[in-house]
PDB file of C-alpha atoms in Angstrom:
ATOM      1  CA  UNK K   1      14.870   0.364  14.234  1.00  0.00           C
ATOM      2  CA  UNK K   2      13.130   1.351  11.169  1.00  0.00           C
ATOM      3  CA  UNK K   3      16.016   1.811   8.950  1.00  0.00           C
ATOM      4  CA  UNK K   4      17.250  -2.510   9.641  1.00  0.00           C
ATOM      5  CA  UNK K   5      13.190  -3.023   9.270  1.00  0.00           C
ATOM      6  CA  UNK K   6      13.704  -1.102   5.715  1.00  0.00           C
ATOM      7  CA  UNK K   7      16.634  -2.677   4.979  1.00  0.00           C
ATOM      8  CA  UNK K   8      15.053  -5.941   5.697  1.00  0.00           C
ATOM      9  CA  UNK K   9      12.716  -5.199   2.886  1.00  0.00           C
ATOM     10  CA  UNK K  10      12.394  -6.675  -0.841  1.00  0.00           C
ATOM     11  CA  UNK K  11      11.919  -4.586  -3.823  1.00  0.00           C
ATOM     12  CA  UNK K  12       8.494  -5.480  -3.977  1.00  0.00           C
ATOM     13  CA  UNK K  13       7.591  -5.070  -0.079  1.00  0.00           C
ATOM     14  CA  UNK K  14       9.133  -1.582  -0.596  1.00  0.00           C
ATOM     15  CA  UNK K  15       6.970  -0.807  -3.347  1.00  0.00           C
ATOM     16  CA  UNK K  16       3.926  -1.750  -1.302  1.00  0.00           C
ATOM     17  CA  UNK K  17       5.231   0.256   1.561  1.00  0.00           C
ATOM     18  CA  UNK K  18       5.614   3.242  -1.029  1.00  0.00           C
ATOM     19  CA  UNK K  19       2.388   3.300  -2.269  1.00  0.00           C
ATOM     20  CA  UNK K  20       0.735   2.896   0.804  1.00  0.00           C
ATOM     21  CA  UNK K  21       2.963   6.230   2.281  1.00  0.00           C
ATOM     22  CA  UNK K  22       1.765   7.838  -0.628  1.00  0.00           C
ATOM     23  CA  UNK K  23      -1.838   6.344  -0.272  1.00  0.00           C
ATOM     24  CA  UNK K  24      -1.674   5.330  -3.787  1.00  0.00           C
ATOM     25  CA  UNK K  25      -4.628   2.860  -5.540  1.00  0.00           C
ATOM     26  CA  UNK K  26      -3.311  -0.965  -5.592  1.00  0.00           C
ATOM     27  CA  UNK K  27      -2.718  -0.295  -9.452  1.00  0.00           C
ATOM     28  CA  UNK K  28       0.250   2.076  -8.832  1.00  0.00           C
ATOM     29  CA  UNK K  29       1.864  -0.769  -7.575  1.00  0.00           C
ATOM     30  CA  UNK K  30       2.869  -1.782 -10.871  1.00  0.00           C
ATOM     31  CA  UNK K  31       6.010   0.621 -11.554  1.00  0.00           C
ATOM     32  CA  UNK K  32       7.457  -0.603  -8.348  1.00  0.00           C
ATOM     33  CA  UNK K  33       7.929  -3.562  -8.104  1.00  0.00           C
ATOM     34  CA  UNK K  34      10.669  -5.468  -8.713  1.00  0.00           C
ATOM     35  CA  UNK K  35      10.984  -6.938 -12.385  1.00  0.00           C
ATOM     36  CA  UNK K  36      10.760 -10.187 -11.680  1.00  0.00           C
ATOM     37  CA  UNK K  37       7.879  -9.677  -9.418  1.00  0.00           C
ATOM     38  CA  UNK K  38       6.012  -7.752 -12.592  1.00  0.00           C
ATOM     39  CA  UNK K  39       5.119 -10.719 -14.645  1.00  0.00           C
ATOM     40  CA  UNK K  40       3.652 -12.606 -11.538  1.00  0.00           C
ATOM     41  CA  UNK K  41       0.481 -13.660 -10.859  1.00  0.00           C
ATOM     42  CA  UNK K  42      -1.901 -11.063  -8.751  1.00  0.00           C
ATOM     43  CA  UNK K  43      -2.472 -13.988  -6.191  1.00  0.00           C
ATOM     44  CA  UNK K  44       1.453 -14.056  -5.965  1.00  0.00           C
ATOM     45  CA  UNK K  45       1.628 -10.746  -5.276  1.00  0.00           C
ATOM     46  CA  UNK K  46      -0.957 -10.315  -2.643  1.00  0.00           C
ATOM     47  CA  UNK K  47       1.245 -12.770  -1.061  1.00  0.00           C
ATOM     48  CA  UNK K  48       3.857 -10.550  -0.704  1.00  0.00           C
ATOM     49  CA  UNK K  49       1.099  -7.367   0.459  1.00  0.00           C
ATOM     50  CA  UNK K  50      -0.978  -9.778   2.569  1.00  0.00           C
ATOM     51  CA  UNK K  51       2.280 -10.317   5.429  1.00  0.00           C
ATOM     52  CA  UNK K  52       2.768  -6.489   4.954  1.00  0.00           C
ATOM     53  CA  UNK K  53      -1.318  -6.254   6.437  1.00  0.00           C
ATOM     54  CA  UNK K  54      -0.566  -8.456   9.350  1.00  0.00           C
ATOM     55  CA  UNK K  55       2.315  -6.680  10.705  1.00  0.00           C
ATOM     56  CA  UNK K  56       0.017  -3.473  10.833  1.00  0.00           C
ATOM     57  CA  UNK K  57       2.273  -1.773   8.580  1.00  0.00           C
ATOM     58  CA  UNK K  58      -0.812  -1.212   5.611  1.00  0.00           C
ATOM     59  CA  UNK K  59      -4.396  -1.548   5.760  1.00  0.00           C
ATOM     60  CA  UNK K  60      -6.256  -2.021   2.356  1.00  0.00           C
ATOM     61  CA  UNK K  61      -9.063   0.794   2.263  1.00  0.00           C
ATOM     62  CA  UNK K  62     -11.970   1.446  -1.032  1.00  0.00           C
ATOM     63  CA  UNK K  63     -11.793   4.856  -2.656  1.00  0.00           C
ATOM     64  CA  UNK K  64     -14.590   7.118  -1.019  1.00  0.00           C
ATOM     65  CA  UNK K  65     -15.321  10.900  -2.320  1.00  0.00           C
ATOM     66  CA  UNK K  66     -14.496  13.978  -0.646  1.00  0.00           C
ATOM     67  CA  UNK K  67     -15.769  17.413  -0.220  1.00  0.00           C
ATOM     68  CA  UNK K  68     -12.929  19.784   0.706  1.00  0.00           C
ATOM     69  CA  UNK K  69     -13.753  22.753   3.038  1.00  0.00           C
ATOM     70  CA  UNK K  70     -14.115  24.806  -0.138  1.00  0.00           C
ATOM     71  CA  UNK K  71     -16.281  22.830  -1.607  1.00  0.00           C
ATOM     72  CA  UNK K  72     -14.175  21.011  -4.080  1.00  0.00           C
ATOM     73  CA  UNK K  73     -14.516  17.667  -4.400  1.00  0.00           C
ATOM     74  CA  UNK K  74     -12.024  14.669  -4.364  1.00  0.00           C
ATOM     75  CA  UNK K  75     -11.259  11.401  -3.144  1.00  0.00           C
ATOM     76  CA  UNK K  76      -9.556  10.034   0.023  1.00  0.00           C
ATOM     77  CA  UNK K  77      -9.245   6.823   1.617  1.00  0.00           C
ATOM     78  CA  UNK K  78     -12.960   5.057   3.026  1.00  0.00           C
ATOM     79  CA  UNK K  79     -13.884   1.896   4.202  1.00  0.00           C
ATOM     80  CA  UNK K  80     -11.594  -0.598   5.745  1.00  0.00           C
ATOM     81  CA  UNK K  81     -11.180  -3.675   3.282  1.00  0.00           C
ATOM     82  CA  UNK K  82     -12.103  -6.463   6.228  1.00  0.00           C
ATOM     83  CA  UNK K  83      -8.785  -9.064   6.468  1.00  0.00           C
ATOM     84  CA  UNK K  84     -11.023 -12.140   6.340  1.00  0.00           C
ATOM     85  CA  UNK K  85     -11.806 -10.172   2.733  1.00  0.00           C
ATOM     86  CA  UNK K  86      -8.546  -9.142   1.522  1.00  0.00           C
ATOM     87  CA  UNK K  87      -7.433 -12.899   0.013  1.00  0.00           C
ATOM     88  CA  UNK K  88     -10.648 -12.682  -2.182  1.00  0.00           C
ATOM     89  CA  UNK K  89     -10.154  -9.065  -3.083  1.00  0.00           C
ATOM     90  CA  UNK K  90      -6.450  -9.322  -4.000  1.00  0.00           C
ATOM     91  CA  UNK K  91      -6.938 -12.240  -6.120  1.00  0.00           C
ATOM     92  CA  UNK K  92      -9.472 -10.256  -8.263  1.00  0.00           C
ATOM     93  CA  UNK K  93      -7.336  -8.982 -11.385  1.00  0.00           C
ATOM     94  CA  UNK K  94      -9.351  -5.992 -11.778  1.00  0.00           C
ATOM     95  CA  UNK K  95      -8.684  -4.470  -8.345  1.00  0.00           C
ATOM     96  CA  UNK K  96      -4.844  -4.047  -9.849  1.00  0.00           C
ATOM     97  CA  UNK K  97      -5.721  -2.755 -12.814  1.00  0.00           C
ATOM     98  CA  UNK K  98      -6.466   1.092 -13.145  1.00  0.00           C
ATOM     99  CA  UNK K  99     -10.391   2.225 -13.078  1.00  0.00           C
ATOM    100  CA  UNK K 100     -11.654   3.505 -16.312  1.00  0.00           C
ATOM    101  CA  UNK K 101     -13.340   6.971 -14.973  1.00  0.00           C
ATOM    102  CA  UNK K 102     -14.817   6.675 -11.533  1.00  0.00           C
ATOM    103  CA  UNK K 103     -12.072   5.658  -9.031  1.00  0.00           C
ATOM    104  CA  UNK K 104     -14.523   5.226  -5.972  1.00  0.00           C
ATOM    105  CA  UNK K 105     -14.710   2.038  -4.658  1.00  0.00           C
ATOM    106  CA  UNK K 106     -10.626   0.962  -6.068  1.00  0.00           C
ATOM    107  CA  UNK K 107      -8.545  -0.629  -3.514  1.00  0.00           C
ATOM    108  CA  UNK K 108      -6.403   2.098  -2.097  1.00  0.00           C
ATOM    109  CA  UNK K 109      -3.250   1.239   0.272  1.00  0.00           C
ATOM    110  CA  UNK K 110      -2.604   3.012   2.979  1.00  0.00           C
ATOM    111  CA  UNK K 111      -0.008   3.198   5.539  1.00  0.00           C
ATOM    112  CA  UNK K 112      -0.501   2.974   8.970  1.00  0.00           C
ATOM    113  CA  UNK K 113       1.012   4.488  12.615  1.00  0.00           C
ATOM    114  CA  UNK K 114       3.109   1.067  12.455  1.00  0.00           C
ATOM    115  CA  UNK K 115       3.746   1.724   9.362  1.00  0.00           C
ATOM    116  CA  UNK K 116       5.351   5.250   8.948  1.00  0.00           C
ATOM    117  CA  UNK K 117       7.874   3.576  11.907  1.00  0.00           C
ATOM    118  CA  UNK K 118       9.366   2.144   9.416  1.00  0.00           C
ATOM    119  CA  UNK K 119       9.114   4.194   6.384  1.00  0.00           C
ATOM    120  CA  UNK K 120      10.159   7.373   7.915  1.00  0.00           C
ATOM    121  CA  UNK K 121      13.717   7.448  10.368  1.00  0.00           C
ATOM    122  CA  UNK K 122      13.515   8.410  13.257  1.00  0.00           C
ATOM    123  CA  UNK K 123      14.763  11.159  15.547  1.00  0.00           C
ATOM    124  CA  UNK K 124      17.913   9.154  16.784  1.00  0.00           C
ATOM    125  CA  UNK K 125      18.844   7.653  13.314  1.00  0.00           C
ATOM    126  CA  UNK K 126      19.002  10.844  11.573  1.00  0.00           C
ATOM    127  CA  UNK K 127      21.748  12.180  14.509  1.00  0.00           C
ATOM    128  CA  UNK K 128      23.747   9.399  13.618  1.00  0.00           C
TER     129      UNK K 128
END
């Protein structure tokens, strides 16, 4: 199922469905997406993410810090970006653009149980 889902995909959903797999900040987006889809308007293009949110494939998360085990610190995925939210948030150009220093608080995408069904094959379509 996941590989006629992936198939079913454009360019650009893929690239949203990348970075979210690799949890990757909204601006990472960029080098993705399909050429045409690069010169686009950010309100375009978070009409291509926003359908990808509603399936339950991606949630849209803020950059929180992180203190490893070890003490290290780091970043990981925090707050849920509420949907009501997300039209506002996506249309703001600076939420694509890459943070100048502090990354907490940039809108992170990140994929979800649905999500990984179709990014990742499963057991019966790699026998095949």
């Amino acid at each position: 199922m996941s590989e006629r889902e992936w198939q079913a995909l454009t360019k650009s959903e893929e690239a949203f469905m990348v970075n979210s797999f690799e949890i990757d900040i909204l601006a990472g987006v960029w080098g993705d997406l399909d050429d045409a889809d690069q010169s686009r308007p950010v309100s375009e293009l978070a009409g291509i993410l926003l359908p990808l949110v509603d399936r339950g494939w991606i949630e849209v998360r803020r950059v929180a810090p992180w203190t490893s085990p070890s003490g290290e610190q780091g970043f990981q995925p925090g707050g849920l970006v509420p949907r009501d939210e997300l039209p506002a948030v996506l249309e703001d150009a600076a939420n694509w653009e890459y943070p100048d220093g502090d990354w907490i608080g940039a809108v992170t995408l990140v994929e979800t149980e649905a999500g990984k069904k179709i990014t990742r094959r499963s057991p019966e379509e790699t026998t095949e």
